[in-house]
PDB file of C-alpha atoms in Angstrom:
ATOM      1  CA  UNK A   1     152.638  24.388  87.572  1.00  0.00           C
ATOM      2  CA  UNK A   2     152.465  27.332  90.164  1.00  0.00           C
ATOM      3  CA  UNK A   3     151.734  25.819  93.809  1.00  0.00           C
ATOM      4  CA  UNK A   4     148.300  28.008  93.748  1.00  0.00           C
ATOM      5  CA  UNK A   5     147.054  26.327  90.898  1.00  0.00           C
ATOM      6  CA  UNK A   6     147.862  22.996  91.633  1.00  0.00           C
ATOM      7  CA  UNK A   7     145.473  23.308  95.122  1.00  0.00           C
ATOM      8  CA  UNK A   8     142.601  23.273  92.745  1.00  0.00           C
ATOM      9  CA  UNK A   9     140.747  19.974  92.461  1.00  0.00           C
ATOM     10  CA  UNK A  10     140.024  20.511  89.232  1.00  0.00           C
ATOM     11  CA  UNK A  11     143.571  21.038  88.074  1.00  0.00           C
ATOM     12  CA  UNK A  12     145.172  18.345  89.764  1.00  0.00           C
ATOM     13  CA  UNK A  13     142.928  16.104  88.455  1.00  0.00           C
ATOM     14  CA  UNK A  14     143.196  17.146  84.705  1.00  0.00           C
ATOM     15  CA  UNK A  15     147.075  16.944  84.997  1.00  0.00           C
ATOM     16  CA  UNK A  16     146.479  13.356  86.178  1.00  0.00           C
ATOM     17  CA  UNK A  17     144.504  12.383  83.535  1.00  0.00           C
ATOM     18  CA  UNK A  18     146.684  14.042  80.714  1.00  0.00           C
ATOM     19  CA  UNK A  19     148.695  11.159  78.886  1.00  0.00           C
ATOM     20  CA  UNK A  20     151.285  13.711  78.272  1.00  0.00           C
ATOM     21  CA  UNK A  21     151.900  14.600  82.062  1.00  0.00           C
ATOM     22  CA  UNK A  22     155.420  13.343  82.788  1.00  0.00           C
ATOM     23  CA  UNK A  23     155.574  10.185  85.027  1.00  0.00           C
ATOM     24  CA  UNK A  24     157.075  11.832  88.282  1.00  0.00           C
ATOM     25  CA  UNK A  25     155.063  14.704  88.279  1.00  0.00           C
ATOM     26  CA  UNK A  26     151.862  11.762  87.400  1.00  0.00           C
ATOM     27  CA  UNK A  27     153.281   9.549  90.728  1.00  0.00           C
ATOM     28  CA  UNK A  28     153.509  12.345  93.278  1.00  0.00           C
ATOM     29  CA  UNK A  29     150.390  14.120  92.800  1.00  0.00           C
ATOM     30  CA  UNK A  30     148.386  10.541  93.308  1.00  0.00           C
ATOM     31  CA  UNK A  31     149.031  11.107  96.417  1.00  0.00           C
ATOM     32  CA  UNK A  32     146.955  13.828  97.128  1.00  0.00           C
ATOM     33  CA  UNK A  33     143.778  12.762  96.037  1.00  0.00           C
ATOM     34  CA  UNK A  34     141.226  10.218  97.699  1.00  0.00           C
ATOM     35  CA  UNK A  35     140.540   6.787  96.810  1.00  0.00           C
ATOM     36  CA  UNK A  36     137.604   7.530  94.672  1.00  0.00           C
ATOM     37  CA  UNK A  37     139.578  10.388  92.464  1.00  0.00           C
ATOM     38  CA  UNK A  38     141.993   7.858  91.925  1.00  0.00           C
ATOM     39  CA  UNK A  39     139.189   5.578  90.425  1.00  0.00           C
ATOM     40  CA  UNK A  40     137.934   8.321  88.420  1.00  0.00           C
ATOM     41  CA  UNK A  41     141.439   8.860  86.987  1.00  0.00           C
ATOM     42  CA  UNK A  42     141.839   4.860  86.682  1.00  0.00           C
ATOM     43  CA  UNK A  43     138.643   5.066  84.596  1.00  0.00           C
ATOM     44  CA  UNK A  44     139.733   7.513  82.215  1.00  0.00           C
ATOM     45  CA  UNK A  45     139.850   6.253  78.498  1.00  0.00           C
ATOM     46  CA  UNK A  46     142.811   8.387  78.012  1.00  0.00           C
ATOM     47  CA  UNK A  47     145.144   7.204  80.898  1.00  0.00           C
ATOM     48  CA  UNK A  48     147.623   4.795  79.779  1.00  0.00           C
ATOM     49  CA  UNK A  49     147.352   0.988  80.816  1.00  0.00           C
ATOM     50  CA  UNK A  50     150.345   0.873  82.924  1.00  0.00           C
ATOM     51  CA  UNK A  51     149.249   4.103  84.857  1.00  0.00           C
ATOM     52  CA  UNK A  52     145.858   2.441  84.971  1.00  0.00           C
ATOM     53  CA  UNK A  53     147.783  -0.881  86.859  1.00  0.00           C
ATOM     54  CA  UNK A  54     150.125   1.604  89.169  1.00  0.00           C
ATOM     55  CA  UNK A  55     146.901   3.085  90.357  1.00  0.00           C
ATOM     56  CA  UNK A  56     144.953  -0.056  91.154  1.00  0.00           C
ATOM     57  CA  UNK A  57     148.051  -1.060  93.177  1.00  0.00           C
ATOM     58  CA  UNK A  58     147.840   2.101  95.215  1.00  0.00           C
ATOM     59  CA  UNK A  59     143.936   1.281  96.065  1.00  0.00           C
ATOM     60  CA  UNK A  60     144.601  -2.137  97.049  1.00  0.00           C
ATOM     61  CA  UNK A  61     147.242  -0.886  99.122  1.00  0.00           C
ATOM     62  CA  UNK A  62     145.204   1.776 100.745  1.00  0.00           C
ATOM     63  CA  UNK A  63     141.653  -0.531 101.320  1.00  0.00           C
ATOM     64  CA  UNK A  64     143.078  -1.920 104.892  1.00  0.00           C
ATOM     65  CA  UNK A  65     142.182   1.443 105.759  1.00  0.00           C
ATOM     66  CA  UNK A  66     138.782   2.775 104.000  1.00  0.00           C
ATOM     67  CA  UNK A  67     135.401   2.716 105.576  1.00  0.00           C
ATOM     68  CA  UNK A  68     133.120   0.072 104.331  1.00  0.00           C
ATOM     69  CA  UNK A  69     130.580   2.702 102.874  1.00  0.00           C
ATOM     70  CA  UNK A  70     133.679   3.821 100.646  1.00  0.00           C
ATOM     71  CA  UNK A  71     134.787   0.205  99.690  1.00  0.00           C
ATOM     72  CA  UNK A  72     130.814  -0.125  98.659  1.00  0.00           C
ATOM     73  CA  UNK A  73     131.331   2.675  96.259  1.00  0.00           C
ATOM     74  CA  UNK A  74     134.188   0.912  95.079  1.00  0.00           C
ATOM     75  CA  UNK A  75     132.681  -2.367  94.332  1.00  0.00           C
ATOM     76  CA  UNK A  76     130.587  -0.508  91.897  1.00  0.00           C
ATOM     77  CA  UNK A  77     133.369   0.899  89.843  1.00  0.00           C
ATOM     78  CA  UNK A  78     135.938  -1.596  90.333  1.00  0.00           C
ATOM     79  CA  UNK A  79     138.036  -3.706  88.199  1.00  0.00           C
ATOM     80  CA  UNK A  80     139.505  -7.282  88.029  1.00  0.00           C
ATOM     81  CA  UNK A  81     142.482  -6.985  90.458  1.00  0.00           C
ATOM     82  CA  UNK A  82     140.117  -4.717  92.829  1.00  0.00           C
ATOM     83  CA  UNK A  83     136.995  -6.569  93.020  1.00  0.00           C
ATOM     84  CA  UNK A  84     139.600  -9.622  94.209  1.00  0.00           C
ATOM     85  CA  UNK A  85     140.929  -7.364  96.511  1.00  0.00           C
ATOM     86  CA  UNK A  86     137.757  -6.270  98.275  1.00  0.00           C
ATOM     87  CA  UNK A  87     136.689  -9.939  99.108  1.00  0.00           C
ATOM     88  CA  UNK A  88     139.964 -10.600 100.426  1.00  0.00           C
ATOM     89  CA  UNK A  89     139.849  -9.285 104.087  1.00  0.00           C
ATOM     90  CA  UNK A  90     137.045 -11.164 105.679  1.00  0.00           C
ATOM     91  CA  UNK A  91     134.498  -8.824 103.876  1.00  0.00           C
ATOM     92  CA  UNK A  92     131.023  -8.155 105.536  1.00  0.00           C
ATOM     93  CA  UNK A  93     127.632  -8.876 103.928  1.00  0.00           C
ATOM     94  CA  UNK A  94     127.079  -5.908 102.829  1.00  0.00           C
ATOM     95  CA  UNK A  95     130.193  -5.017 100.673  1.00  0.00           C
ATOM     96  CA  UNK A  96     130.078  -9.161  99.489  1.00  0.00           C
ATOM     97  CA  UNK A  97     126.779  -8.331  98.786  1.00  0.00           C
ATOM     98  CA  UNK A  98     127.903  -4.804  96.730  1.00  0.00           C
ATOM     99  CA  UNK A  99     131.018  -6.679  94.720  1.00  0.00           C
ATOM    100  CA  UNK A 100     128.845 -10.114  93.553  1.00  0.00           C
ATOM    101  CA  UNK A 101     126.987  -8.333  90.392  1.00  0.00           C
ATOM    102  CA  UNK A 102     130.364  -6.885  89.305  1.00  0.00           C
ATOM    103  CA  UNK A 103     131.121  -7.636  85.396  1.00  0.00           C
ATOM    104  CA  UNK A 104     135.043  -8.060  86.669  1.00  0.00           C
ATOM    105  CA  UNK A 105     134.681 -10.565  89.538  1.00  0.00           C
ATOM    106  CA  UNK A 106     135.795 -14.195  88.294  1.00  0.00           C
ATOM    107  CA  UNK A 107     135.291 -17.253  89.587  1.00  0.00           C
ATOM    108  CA  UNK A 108     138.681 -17.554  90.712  1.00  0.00           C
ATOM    109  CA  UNK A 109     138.434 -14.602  92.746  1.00  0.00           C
ATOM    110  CA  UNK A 110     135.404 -15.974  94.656  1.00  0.00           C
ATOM    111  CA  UNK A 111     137.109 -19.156  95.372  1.00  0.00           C
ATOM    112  CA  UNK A 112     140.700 -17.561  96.502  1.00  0.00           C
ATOM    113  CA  UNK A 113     138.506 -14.973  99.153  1.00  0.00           C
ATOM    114  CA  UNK A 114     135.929 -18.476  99.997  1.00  0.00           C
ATOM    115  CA  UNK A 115     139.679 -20.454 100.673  1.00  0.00           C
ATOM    116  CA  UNK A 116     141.527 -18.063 102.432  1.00  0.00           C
ATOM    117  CA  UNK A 117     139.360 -14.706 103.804  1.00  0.00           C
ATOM    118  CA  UNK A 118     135.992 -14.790 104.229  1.00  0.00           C
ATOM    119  CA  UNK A 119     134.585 -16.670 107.722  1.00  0.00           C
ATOM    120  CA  UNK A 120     131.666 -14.543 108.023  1.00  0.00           C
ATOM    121  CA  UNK A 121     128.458 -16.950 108.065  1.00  0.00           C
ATOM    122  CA  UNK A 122     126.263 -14.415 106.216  1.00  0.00           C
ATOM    123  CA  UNK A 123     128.555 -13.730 103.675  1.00  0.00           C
ATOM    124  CA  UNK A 124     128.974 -17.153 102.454  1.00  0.00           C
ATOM    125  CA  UNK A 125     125.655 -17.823 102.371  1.00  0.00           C
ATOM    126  CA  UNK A 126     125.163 -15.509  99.862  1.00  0.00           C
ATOM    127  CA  UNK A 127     127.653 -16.367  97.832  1.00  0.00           C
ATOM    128  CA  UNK A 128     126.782 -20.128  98.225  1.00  0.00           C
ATOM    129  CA  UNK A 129     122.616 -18.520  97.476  1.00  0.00           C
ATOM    130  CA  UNK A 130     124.028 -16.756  94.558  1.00  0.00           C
ATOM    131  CA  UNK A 131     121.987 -17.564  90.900  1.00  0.00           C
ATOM    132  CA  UNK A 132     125.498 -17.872  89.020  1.00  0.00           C
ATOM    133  CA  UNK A 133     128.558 -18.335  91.666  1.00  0.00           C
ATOM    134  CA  UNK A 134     126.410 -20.855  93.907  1.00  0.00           C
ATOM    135  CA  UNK A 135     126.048 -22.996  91.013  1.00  0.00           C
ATOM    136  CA  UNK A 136     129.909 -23.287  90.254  1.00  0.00           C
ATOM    137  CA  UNK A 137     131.779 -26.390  90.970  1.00  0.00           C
ATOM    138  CA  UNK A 138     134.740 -25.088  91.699  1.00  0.00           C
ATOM    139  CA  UNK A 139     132.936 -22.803  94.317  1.00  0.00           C
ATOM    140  CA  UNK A 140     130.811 -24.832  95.563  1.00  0.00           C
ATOM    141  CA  UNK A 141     133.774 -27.136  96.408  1.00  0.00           C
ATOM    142  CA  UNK A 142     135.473 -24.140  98.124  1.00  0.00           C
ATOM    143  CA  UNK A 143     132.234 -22.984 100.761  1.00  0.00           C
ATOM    144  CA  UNK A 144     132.223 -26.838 101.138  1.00  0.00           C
ATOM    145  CA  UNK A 145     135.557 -26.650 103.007  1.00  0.00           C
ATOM    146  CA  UNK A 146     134.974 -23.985 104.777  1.00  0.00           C
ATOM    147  CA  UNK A 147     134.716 -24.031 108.215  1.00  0.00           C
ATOM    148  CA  UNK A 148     131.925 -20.742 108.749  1.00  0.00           C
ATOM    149  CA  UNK A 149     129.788 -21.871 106.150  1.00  0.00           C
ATOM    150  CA  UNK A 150     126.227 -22.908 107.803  1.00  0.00           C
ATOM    151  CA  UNK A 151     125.562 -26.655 108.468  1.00  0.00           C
ATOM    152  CA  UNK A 152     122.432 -26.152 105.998  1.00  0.00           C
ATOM    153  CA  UNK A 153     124.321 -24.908 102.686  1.00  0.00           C
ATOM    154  CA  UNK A 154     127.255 -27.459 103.759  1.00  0.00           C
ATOM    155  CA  UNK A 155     124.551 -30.299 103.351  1.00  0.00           C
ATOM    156  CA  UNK A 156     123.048 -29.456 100.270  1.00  0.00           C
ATOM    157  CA  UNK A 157     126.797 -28.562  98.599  1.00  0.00           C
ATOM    158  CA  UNK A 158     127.784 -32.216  99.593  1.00  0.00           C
ATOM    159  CA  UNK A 159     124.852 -33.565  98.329  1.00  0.00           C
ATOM    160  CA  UNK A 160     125.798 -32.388  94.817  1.00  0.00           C
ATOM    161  CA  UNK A 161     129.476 -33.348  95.270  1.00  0.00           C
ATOM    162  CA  UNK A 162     130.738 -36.508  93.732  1.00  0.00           C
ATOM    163  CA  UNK A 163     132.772 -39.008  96.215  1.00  0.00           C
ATOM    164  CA  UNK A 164     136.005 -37.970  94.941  1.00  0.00           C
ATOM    165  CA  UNK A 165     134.939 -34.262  95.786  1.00  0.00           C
ATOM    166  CA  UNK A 166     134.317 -35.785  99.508  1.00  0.00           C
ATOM    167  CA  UNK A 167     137.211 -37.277  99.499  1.00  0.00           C
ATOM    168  CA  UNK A 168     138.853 -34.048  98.974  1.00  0.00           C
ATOM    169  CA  UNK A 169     137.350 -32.476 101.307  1.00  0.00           C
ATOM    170  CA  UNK A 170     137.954 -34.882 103.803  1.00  0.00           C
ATOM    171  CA  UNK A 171     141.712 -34.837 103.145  1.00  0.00           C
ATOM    172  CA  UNK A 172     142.060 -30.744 103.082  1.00  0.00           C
ATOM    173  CA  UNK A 173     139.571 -30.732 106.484  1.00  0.00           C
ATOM    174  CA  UNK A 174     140.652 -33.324 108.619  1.00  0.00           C
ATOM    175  CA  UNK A 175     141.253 -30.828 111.175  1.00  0.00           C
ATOM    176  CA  UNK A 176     137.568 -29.354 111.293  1.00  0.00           C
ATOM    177  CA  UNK A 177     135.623 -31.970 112.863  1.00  0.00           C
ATOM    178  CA  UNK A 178     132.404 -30.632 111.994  1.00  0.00           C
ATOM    179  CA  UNK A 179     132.936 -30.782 108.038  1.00  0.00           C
ATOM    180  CA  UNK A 180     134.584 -34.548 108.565  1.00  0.00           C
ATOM    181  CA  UNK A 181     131.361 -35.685 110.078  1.00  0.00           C
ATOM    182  CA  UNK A 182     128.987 -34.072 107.748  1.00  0.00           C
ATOM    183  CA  UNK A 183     131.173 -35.411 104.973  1.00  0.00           C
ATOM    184  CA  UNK A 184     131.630 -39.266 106.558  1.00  0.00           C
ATOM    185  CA  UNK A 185     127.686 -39.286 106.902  1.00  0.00           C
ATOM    186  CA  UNK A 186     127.241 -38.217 103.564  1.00  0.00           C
ATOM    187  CA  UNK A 187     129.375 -40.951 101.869  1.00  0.00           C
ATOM    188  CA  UNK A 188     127.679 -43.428 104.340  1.00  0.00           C
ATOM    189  CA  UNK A 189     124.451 -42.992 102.016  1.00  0.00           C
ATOM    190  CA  UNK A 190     126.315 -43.110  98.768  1.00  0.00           C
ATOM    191  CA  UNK A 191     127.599 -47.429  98.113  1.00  0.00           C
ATOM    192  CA  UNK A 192     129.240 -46.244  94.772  1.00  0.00           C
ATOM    193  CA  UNK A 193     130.526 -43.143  93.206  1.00  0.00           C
ATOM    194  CA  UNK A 194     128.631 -40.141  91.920  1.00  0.00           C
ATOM    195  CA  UNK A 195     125.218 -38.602  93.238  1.00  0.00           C
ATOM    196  CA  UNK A 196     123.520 -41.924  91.928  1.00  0.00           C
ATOM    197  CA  UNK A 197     124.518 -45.614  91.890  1.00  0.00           C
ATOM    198  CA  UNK A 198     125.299 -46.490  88.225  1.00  0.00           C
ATOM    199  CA  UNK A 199     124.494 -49.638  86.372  1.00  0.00           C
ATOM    200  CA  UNK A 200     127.128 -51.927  86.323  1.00  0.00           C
ATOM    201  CA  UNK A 201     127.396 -52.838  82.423  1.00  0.00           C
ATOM    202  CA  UNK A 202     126.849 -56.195  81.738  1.00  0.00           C
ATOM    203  CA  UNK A 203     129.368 -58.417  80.341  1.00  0.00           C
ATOM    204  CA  UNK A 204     128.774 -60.270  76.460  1.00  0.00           C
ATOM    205  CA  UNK A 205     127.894 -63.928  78.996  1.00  0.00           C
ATOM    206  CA  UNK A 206     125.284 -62.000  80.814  1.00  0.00           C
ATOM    207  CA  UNK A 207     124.346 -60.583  77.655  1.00  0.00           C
ATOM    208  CA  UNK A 208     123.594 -63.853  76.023  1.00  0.00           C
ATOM    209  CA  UNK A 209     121.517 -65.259  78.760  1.00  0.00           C
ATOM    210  CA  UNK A 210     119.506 -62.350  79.095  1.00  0.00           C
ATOM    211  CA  UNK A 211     118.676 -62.938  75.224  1.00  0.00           C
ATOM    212  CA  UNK A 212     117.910 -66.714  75.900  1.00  0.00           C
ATOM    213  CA  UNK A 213     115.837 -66.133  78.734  1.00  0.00           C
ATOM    214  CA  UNK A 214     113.762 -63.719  76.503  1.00  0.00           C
ATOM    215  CA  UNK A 215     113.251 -66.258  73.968  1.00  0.00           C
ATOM    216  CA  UNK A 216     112.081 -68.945  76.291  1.00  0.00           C
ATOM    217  CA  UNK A 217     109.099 -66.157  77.038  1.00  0.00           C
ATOM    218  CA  UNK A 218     108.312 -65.214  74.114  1.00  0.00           C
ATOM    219  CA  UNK A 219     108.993 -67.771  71.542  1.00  0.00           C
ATOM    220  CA  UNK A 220     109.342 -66.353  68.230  1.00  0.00           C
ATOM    221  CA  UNK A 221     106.541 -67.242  65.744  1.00  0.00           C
ATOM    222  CA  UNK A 222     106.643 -70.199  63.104  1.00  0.00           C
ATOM    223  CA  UNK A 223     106.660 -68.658  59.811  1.00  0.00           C
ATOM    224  CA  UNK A 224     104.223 -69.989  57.154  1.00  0.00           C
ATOM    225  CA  UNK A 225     105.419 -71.030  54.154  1.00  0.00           C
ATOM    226  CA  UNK A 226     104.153 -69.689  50.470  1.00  0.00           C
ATOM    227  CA  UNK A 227     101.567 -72.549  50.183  1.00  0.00           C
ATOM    228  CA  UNK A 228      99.746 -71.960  53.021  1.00  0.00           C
ATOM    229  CA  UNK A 229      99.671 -68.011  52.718  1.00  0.00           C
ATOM    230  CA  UNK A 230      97.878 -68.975  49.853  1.00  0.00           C
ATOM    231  CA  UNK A 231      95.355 -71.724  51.442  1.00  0.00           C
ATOM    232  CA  UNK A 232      94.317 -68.766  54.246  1.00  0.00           C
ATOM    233  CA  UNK A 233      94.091 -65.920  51.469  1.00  0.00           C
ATOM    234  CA  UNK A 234      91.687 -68.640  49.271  1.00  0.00           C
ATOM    235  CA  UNK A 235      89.571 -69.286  52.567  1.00  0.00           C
ATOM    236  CA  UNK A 236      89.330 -65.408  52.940  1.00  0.00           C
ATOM    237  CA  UNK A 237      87.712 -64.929  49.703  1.00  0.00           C
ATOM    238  CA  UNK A 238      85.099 -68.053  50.438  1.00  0.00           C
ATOM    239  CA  UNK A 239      83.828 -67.429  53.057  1.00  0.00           C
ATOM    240  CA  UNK A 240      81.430 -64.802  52.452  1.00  0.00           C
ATOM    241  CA  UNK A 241      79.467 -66.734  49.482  1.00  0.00           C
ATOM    242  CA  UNK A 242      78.958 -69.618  52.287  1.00  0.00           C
ATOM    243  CA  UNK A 243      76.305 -68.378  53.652  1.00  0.00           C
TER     244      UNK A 243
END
């Protein structure tokens, strides 16, 4: 189109969103709009998938560099691969606590940004506080390993942890002394496996005597043969005419 034309907003925007606009022409006028008009093009019905995916990759690209009131926006509009992306760079509480009702975050999102990004206290606290996420064993596993989560939430995630969880933990933290201690001293209260001791099942020898020493308490009762049914049933009956 004419150069005046395509300074309009409005234009530039439309050509975007038309399925029909060729792919060049598509690629280099992404570049001249913000990160939210390329959202509102990603969210078109009518834009293809694959434009839809080169787009996303262009915002994930660009969010090193947008201000945290604009990633907030974007948490709210979002999709899979950009709701990942947001948690990835040590995000604040505010923008963890924008992206957490998202219908697109997945739990393996939340445990790749708890692993690997986020070391900001208040921000793992509310994921580890979260209704859903904070009840999710694989999460819970992950804010259990890391080192900024607060020595309160660590506690109580251990506590639900099974000892081969701890024993996890202790191999992939050995270098955070803090988390090795706080794991060692939970173990110390646990003599078998699991969150409670479990009954050992008894073997059939144990079994048996268990059975005879019941017996010897409460003997069974002699059973009374036909006759004397009879003999108390005949005694029944007399007994009122004797007096």
């Amino acid at each position: 189109g004419s150069k005046p034309w395509m300074e309009e907003y409005a234009v530039r925007l439309a050509i975007a969103r038309n399925p029909k606009t060729p792919q060049y022409v598509f690629t280099a006028i992404l570049g001249r709009f913000l990160v939210l008009d390329l959202v509102k093009v990603a969210s078109d019905p009518y834009v293809h998938a694959d434009r839809k995916a080169y787009i996303t990759h262009i915002l994930v690209q660009r969010l090193p560099a947008v201000p945290l009131g604009t990633k907030i926006n974007l948490a709210k509009k979002a999709g899979p691969e950009l709701a990942e992306a947001l948690l990835m760079d040590d995000p604040p509480e505010k923008l963890v606590r924008a992206v957490l009702p998202s219908r697109f975050l997945t739990e393996r999102a939340i445990v790749k940004a708890v692993g690997a990004s986020i070391r900001t206290e208040a921000s793992l606290a509310l994921i580890a506080a979260h209704v859903e996420w904070g009840k999710r064993h694989a999460v819970q596993l992950a804010l259990a390993k890391n080192p900024a989560l607060a020595a309160g939430y660590r506690l109580k995630l251990l506590a639900k942890l099974s000892r081969y969880d701890l024993h996890e933990i202790l191999s992939d933290c050995a270098g955070h002394g803090h988390i090795v201690r706080a794991v060692e001293e939970e173990l110390s209260r646990r003599p078998s496996d699991g969150r409670a001791a479990g009954a050992k099942p008894l073997t059939s020898e144990e079994i048996q005597k268990v059975l005879a020493e019941t017996k010897k308490r409460h003997p069974p009762k002699k059973k009374k043969s036909a006759s004397e049914i009879r003999g108390t049933a005949v005694q029944n009956t007399e007994e009122p005419g004797a007096t």
